[in-house]
Short mmCIF file of C-alpha atoms in Angstrom, two decimals:
data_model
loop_
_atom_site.label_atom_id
_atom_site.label_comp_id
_atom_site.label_asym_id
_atom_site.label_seq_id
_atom_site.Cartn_x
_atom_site.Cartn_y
_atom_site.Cartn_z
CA UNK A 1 100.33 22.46 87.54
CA UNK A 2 96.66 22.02 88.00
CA UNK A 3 94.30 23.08 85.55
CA UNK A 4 91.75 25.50 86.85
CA UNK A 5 88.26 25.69 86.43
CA UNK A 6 87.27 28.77 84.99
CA UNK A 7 83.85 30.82 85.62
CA UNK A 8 82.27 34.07 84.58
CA UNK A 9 83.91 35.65 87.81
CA UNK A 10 87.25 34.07 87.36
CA UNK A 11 87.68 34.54 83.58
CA UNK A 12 88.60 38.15 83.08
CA UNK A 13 91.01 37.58 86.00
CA UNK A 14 92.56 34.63 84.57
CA UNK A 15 93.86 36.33 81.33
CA UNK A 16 94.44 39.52 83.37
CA UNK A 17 98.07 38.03 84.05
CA UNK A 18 100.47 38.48 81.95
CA UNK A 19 101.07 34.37 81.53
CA UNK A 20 100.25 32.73 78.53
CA UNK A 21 96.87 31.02 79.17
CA UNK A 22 95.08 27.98 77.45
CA UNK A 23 91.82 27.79 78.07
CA UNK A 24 89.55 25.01 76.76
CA UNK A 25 85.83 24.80 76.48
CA UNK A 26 84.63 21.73 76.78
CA UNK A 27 81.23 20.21 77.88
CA UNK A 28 81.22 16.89 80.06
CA UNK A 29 78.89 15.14 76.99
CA UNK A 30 80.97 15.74 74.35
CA UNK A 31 83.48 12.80 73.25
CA UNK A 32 85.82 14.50 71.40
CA UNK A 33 86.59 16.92 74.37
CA UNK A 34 86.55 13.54 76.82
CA UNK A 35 89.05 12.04 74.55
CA UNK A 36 91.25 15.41 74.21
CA UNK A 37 91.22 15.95 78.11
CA UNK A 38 94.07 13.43 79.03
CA UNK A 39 96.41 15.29 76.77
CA UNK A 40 95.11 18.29 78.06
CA UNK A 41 96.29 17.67 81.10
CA UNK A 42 99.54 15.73 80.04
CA UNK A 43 100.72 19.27 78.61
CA UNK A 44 99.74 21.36 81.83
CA UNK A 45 101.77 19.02 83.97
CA UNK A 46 104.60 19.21 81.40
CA UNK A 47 104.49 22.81 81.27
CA UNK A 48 104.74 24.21 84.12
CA UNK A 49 105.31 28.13 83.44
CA UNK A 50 101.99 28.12 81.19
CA UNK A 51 98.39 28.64 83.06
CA UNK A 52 95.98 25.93 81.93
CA UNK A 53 92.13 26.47 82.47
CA UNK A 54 89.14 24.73 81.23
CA UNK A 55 85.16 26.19 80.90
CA UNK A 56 82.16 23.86 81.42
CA UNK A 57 79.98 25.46 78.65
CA UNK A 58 77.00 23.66 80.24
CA UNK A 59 77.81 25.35 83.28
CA UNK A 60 78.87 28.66 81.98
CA UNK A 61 76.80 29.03 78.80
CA UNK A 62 76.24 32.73 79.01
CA UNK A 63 80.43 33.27 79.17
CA UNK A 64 80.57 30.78 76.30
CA UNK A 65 77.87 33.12 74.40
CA UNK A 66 79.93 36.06 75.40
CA UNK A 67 83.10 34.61 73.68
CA UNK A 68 81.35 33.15 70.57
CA UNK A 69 81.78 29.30 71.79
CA UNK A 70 79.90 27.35 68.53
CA UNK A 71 81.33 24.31 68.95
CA UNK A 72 83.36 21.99 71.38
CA UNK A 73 86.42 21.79 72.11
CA UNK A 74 87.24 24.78 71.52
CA UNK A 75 90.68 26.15 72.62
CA UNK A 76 91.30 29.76 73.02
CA UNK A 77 95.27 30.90 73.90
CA UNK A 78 96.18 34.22 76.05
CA UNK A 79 99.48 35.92 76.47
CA UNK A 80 99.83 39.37 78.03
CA UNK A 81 96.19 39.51 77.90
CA UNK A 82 95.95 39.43 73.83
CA UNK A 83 93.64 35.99 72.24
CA UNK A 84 96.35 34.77 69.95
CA UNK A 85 94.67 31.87 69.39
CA UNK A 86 90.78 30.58 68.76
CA UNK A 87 89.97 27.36 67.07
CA UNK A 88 87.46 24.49 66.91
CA UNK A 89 88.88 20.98 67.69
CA UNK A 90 90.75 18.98 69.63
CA UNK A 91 94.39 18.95 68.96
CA UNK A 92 96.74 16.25 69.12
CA UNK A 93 99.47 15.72 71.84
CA UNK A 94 102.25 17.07 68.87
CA UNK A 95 99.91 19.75 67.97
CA UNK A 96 99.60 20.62 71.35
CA UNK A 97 103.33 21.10 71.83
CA UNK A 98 103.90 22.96 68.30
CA UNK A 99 100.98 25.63 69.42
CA UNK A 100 102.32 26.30 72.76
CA UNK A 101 105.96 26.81 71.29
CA UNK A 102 105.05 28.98 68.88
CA UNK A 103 103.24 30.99 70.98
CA UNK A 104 106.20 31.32 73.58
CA UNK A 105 108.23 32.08 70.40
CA UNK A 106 105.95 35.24 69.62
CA UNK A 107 107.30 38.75 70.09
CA UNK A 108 104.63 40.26 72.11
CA UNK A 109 106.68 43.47 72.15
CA UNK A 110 105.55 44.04 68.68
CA UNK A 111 102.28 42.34 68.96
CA UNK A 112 101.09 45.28 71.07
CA UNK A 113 102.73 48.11 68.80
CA UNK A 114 100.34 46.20 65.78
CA UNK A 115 97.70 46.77 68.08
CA UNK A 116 98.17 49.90 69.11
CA UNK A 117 98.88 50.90 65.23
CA UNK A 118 95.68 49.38 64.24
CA UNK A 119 93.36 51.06 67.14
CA UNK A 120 95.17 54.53 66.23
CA UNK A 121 93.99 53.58 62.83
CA UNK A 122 90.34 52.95 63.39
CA UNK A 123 90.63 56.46 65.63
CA UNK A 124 91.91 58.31 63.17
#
C-alpha cells in the first residue's frame, strides 16, 4: 500500500476510519527521519491491512503545533480513532514489527469502556 501524505484537511479524516493508522512526522532535513523512511515504507508494503501516512512538518507546521510535534520523527499510531501510540524517534525495522503487532493484539473493545469510564469520571 502507498503511504499517504497527510495535511491539515486530510488528517482528521485519516484517523476517522476505523483502521489502525501510523502516521509519521518527519521533515525532508532531518537525517534520522531520511534514514527511518526506507523502513517506513518496507512495513507499509508488508502490511497491507494497516493505513500508513506521513506529515511534512515544514509543510504543515501549524497541524504539527496542534498535535504537540517537538521533535522528528515522531510516530503517532491510530486504531478506531483512539492515539495509542506517541513517541520521539525512529524505530528500527524489528521495532517496527513488535509495535504494529501489539497494537493489532489490543482489545479495543475494552479500550473504549476505559475511556468511557474515565470521561464519566471527570463528569461526575
Amino acid at each position: 500500500m502507498a503511504v499517504l501524505e497527510l495535511t491539515a484537511d486530510t488528517f482528521n479524516d485519516a484517523i476517522a476510519a476505523d483502521k489502525t493508522v501510523i502516521i509519521d512526522f518527519w521533515a525532508p532535513w532531518c537525517g534520522p527521519c531520511r534514514s527511518f523512511a526506507p523502513t517506513f515504507e518496507a512495513a507499509a508494503a508488508k502490511h497491507t491491512d494497516v493505513v500508513f501516512a506521513k506529515v511534512n512538518t515544514e509543510e504543515q507546521q501549524q497541524l504539527a503545533g496542534e498535535l504537540n510535534i517537538r521533535s522528528i520523527p515522531t510516530l503517532m499510531v491510530f486504531r478506531e480513532q483512539v492515539l495509542l501510540f506517541n513517541q520521539a524517534g525512529a524505530l528500527s525495522a524489528g521495532q517496527l514489527e513488535t509495535l504494529l503487532q501489539q497494537v493489532a493484539e489490543l482489545d479495543m473493545a475494552q479500550i473504549h469502556a476505559e475511556i468511557a469510564a474515565r470521561e464519566a469520571d471527570n463528569q461526575g
